[in-house]
């Protein structure tokens, strides 16, 4: 190198260093004004050489440090192994500040987080989240004191609103849910059930004038059976609704005032009495503590010879002023000498990347994948064409499809009065069915068509119409999905029961042909099924939308085809990479296909499962409760042989199709199929607005971690493998399917026959009570709380 170029490089390095010192001095002044801590110029200059740093007192592995970071952030407190560890203060340049306990760079334990708006949270933290018991005071004066999970109010808590209103009760995922009491500043109060932040269920509302309503509520207003009472003892009892046409009841005067309220209209409760009683909305937090990470360095992909300058970024997106390439290694985070263990895992193509494990860990290889016999890097299954064969003209079931679409259009489009969710027992009578004849030339009620003549039967039409309403299915969308211009798709092979499956073109609905015995089982349990799905909004059991029968006329043998319309669990924009059908038994519970033939549509079974699924705490609690409720329902209805269908979308895959473990990121590690991803940053944004949680429900679009397991070679039928510590970020879809198998004589004979040859506990056909217990025990072992 020439003397001139050497001098030029030296000069640029000096200028860059001087610029860095000027910025850190400015940061120091901002920090001093808040913390009152003095940092000398020498402290900053010698930050790379900790032996000469007089501001650091080493006590074993934990010592005190004052750090001004390259982007202007400031930290003072205990430090260990390149992380804040112990008690310390961190100030971000945007004005956010945390004072409290740290564990290896994460806010963990008790602490206080403050926002520049004046809002504060003081309480417990867990891995960066407000989690545990704590008090949040908003910038408008709202105060919440109670339990938290992942930045959301969850558990018991008391909230005092700036308006003077007070709520005390249960919270779930940031909204009032469960039992709670809300008192308005004028003294009116409600005590009872809540759902998703609104009054819903059974409860008592008391006005300051002594009037009270005791009954059922929906969307914050009386809906259903209820009683309105006056202080003089008179009362009105009946069915309540905001629609005057659905309102009906009887007024009962008191003995002391027989004519007191005869002219009273129940609609006054909606228009007058409750007009000012609104629930205060939740506050919008500008940024969450979990979003405020420590400042890190990111190098550019350019070579050392120039090109794009490296940028230093904080997680909130702020980019510091660039510095010259020669100072890439001058990290103010360093504690002196050696690589930054736990922060960066290596360098590839000039870009640093994080793998999440210490490089000194002998149980991990360079890619962050555990070593061992199972340690081959996992791949996503090979892609396949879209499921099913389109039923075109000439297909053997083309006319059946036309009949089905004509019947659905007629059944759904038929005018019917608005149905209440409270159905009469007669609606569930198996004899409650409606036959309609469809001749080719058409009738007064049916259109002409090009198919053969057929008869159409609707089973319990009012029940299924109400179920669709309960499941929030729009009738027009339902008809378009099934009866639109697009043809149905037939899955290539029938199921084990011999039933055929059809998918709508938009994948929203699945149509399954049924045996007569299955129809009888569904009609028998229909009332209990309706009550169950109505009571438990998050139920995992299959959603049924319609039960029908097509009878082909004009043939020597008049064939009947019965079918059920269900929701498709895997209707999603995500690619489902793995599918599992899980029962908790081992006999025959493995896929016969060799690995090379397994694709994205292959249904794997219990002995193929090599994951434990870890859900966030509140979701895991909901899951456990719902599995218990659903299994109890199926056991009471004498149902067995059902299974949990699980679909996995792996969020991080390489361009070559390899799965990238949690915490590992490579420059080419982005999803290669164009499907949306839910990163931790996405999760934080989601938590900012609890209303956005509507896109995630139990069993639908659920972020989780799938921890890899491995079975011992000496135990071929080991049902659940040993956890390896290697996990993958996934989006999960799951639900309980095949819930129409009664424990009838055929299943009892199957159980008796197989019990002679095999262990009775290993076969699927067992008594419903035993099946429920085994299924529940198995499912609650492969699902766990993410700690």
PDB file of N, CA and C in Angstrom, residues 650-687:
ATOM      1  N   UNK A 650     -44.137 -24.084   9.160  1.00  0.00           N
ATOM      2  CA  UNK A 650     -42.846 -23.680   9.701  1.00  0.00           C
ATOM      3  C   UNK A 650     -42.513 -22.291   9.180  1.00  0.00           C
ATOM      4  N   UNK A 651     -42.269 -21.364  10.089  1.00  0.00           N
ATOM      5  CA  UNK A 651     -42.093 -19.974   9.710  1.00  0.00           C
ATOM      6  C   UNK A 651     -40.733 -19.694   9.092  1.00  0.00           C
ATOM      7  N   UNK A 652     -39.713 -20.421   9.486  1.00  0.00           N
ATOM      8  CA  UNK A 652     -38.360 -20.122   9.021  1.00  0.00           C
ATOM      9  C   UNK A 652     -37.805 -21.294   8.230  1.00  0.00           C
ATOM     10  N   UNK A 653     -37.716 -21.141   6.931  1.00  0.00           N
ATOM     11  CA  UNK A 653     -37.135 -22.157   6.068  1.00  0.00           C
ATOM     12  C   UNK A 653     -36.138 -21.492   5.139  1.00  0.00           C
ATOM     13  N   UNK A 654     -35.122 -22.233   4.769  1.00  0.00           N
ATOM     14  CA  UNK A 654     -34.120 -21.707   3.851  1.00  0.00           C
ATOM     15  C   UNK A 654     -34.596 -21.897   2.420  1.00  0.00           C
ATOM     16  N   UNK A 655     -33.887 -21.280   1.490  1.00  0.00           N
ATOM     17  CA  UNK A 655     -34.241 -21.420   0.077  1.00  0.00           C
ATOM     18  C   UNK A 655     -34.124 -22.856  -0.382  1.00  0.00           C
ATOM     19  N   UNK A 656     -33.254 -23.628   0.299  1.00  0.00           N
ATOM     20  CA  UNK A 656     -33.065 -25.033  -0.066  1.00  0.00           C
ATOM     21  C   UNK A 656     -34.115 -25.941   0.575  1.00  0.00           C
ATOM     22  N   UNK A 657     -35.012 -25.364   1.388  1.00  0.00           N
ATOM     23  CA  UNK A 657     -36.064 -26.168   1.997  1.00  0.00           C
ATOM     24  C   UNK A 657     -35.729 -26.714   3.367  1.00  0.00           C
ATOM     25  N   UNK A 658     -34.623 -26.270   3.972  1.00  0.00           N
ATOM     26  CA  UNK A 658     -34.277 -26.732   5.315  1.00  0.00           C
ATOM     27  C   UNK A 658     -35.014 -25.907   6.363  1.00  0.00           C
ATOM     28  N   UNK A 659     -35.370 -26.564   7.466  1.00  0.00           N
ATOM     29  CA  UNK A 659     -35.994 -25.862   8.577  1.00  0.00           C
ATOM     30  C   UNK A 659     -34.915 -25.189   9.410  1.00  0.00           C
ATOM     31  N   UNK A 660     -35.170 -23.940   9.805  1.00  0.00           N
ATOM     32  CA  UNK A 660     -34.203 -23.188  10.602  1.00  0.00           C
ATOM     33  C   UNK A 660     -34.706 -23.146  12.031  1.00  0.00           C
ATOM     34  N   UNK A 661     -33.920 -23.634  13.003  1.00  0.00           N
ATOM     35  CA  UNK A 661     -34.378 -23.678  14.395  1.00  0.00           C
ATOM     36  C   UNK A 661     -34.639 -22.299  14.966  1.00  0.00           C
ATOM     37  N   UNK A 662     -35.373 -22.247  16.080  1.00  0.00           N
ATOM     38  CA  UNK A 662     -35.650 -20.993  16.779  1.00  0.00           C
ATOM     39  C   UNK A 662     -34.343 -20.339  17.163  1.00  0.00           C
ATOM     40  N   UNK A 663     -34.283 -19.022  16.985  1.00  0.00           N
ATOM     41  CA  UNK A 663     -33.085 -18.290  17.360  1.00  0.00           C
ATOM     42  C   UNK A 663     -32.026 -18.299  16.303  1.00  0.00           C
ATOM     43  N   UNK A 664     -32.156 -19.156  15.274  1.00  0.00           N
ATOM     44  CA  UNK A 664     -31.162 -19.183  14.206  1.00  0.00           C
ATOM     45  C   UNK A 664     -31.667 -18.373  13.035  1.00  0.00           C
ATOM     46  N   UNK A 665     -30.817 -17.502  12.518  1.00  0.00           N
ATOM     47  CA  UNK A 665     -31.185 -16.718  11.345  1.00  0.00           C
ATOM     48  C   UNK A 665     -30.005 -16.642  10.414  1.00  0.00           C
ATOM     49  N   UNK A 666     -30.207 -17.020   9.186  1.00  0.00           N
ATOM     50  CA  UNK A 666     -29.150 -16.904   8.192  1.00  0.00           C
ATOM     51  C   UNK A 666     -29.575 -15.876   7.165  1.00  0.00           C
ATOM     52  N   UNK A 667     -28.627 -15.355   6.390  1.00  0.00           N
ATOM     53  CA  UNK A 667     -29.010 -14.360   5.387  1.00  0.00           C
ATOM     54  C   UNK A 667     -30.028 -14.864   4.393  1.00  0.00           C
ATOM     55  N   UNK A 668     -30.119 -16.168   4.194  1.00  0.00           N
ATOM     56  CA  UNK A 668     -31.093 -16.724   3.248  1.00  0.00           C
ATOM     57  C   UNK A 668     -32.200 -17.452   3.976  1.00  0.00           C
ATOM     58  N   UNK A 669     -32.421 -17.093   5.228  1.00  0.00           N
ATOM     59  CA  UNK A 669     -33.353 -17.858   6.034  1.00  0.00           C
ATOM     60  C   UNK A 669     -34.783 -17.417   5.975  1.00  0.00           C
ATOM     61  N   UNK A 670     -35.153 -16.605   5.024  1.00  0.00           N
ATOM     62  CA  UNK A 670     -36.544 -16.155   4.949  1.00  0.00           C
ATOM     63  C   UNK A 670     -37.412 -17.226   4.338  1.00  0.00           C
ATOM     64  N   UNK A 671     -38.689 -17.151   4.651  1.00  0.00           N
ATOM     65  CA  UNK A 671     -39.651 -18.101   4.084  1.00  0.00           C
ATOM     66  C   UNK A 671     -39.601 -18.023   2.571  1.00  0.00           C
ATOM     67  N   UNK A 672     -39.540 -19.165   1.932  1.00  0.00           N
ATOM     68  CA  UNK A 672     -39.382 -19.164   0.485  1.00  0.00           C
ATOM     69  C   UNK A 672     -40.673 -19.419  -0.257  1.00  0.00           C
ATOM     70  N   UNK A 673     -41.779 -19.513   0.443  1.00  0.00           N
ATOM     71  CA  UNK A 673     -43.016 -19.790  -0.265  1.00  0.00           C
ATOM     72  C   UNK A 673     -43.941 -18.581  -0.314  1.00  0.00           C
ATOM     73  N   UNK A 674     -43.454 -17.448   0.179  1.00  0.00           N
ATOM     74  CA  UNK A 674     -44.241 -16.227   0.074  1.00  0.00           C
ATOM     75  C   UNK A 674     -45.373 -16.129   1.076  1.00  0.00           C
ATOM     76  N   UNK A 675     -45.506 -17.113   1.962  1.00  0.00           N
ATOM     77  CA  UNK A 675     -46.603 -17.078   2.932  1.00  0.00           C
ATOM     78  C   UNK A 675     -46.283 -16.086   4.041  1.00  0.00           C
ATOM     79  N   UNK A 676     -47.295 -15.496   4.675  1.00  0.00           N
ATOM     80  CA  UNK A 676     -47.037 -14.540   5.737  1.00  0.00           C
ATOM     81  C   UNK A 676     -46.386 -15.212   6.932  1.00  0.00           C
ATOM     82  N   UNK A 677     -45.581 -14.434   7.673  1.00  0.00           N
ATOM     83  CA  UNK A 677     -44.904 -14.965   8.833  1.00  0.00           C
ATOM     84  C   UNK A 677     -45.272 -14.129  10.040  1.00  0.00           C
ATOM     85  N   UNK A 678     -45.190 -14.714  11.206  1.00  0.00           N
ATOM     86  CA  UNK A 678     -45.481 -14.000  12.441  1.00  0.00           C
ATOM     87  C   UNK A 678     -44.230 -14.037  13.302  1.00  0.00           C
ATOM     88  N   UNK A 679     -43.362 -13.050  13.133  1.00  0.00           N
ATOM     89  CA  UNK A 679     -42.123 -12.979  13.883  1.00  0.00           C
ATOM     90  C   UNK A 679     -42.414 -12.434  15.271  1.00  0.00           C
ATOM     91  N   UNK A 680     -41.379 -12.384  16.098  1.00  0.00           N
ATOM     92  CA  UNK A 680     -41.579 -11.821  17.438  1.00  0.00           C
ATOM     93  C   UNK A 680     -41.976 -10.351  17.336  1.00  0.00           C
ATOM     94  N   UNK A 681     -41.392  -9.647  16.349  1.00  0.00           N
ATOM     95  CA  UNK A 681     -41.786  -8.251  16.157  1.00  0.00           C
ATOM     96  C   UNK A 681     -43.256  -8.153  15.770  1.00  0.00           C
ATOM     97  N   UNK A 682     -43.704  -9.094  14.898  1.00  0.00           N
ATOM     98  CA  UNK A 682     -45.123  -9.124  14.536  1.00  0.00           C
ATOM     99  C   UNK A 682     -45.980  -9.378  15.769  1.00  0.00           C
ATOM    100  N   UNK A 683     -45.488 -10.290  16.635  1.00  0.00           N
ATOM    101  CA  UNK A 683     -46.233 -10.615  17.846  1.00  0.00           C
ATOM    102  C   UNK A 683     -46.349  -9.381  18.744  1.00  0.00           C
ATOM    103  N   UNK A 684     -45.257  -8.631  18.869  1.00  0.00           N
ATOM    104  CA  UNK A 684     -45.303  -7.421  19.673  1.00  0.00           C
ATOM    105  C   UNK A 684     -46.301  -6.420  19.106  1.00  0.00           C
ATOM    106  N   UNK A 685     -46.306  -6.264  17.777  1.00  0.00           N
ATOM    107  CA  UNK A 685     -47.273  -5.361  17.160  1.00  0.00           C
ATOM    108  C   UNK A 685     -48.692  -5.845  17.406  1.00  0.00           C
ATOM    109  N   UNK A 686     -48.874  -7.150  17.392  1.00  0.00           N
ATOM    110  CA  UNK A 686     -50.195  -7.725  17.636  1.00  0.00           C
ATOM    111  C   UNK A 686     -50.661  -7.384  19.046  1.00  0.00           C
ATOM    112  N   UNK A 687     -49.727  -7.451  20.010  1.00  0.00           N
ATOM    113  CA  UNK A 687     -50.091  -7.195  21.392  1.00  0.00           C
ATOM    114  C   UNK A 687     -50.409  -5.728  21.649  1.00  0.00           C
TER     115      UNK A 687
END
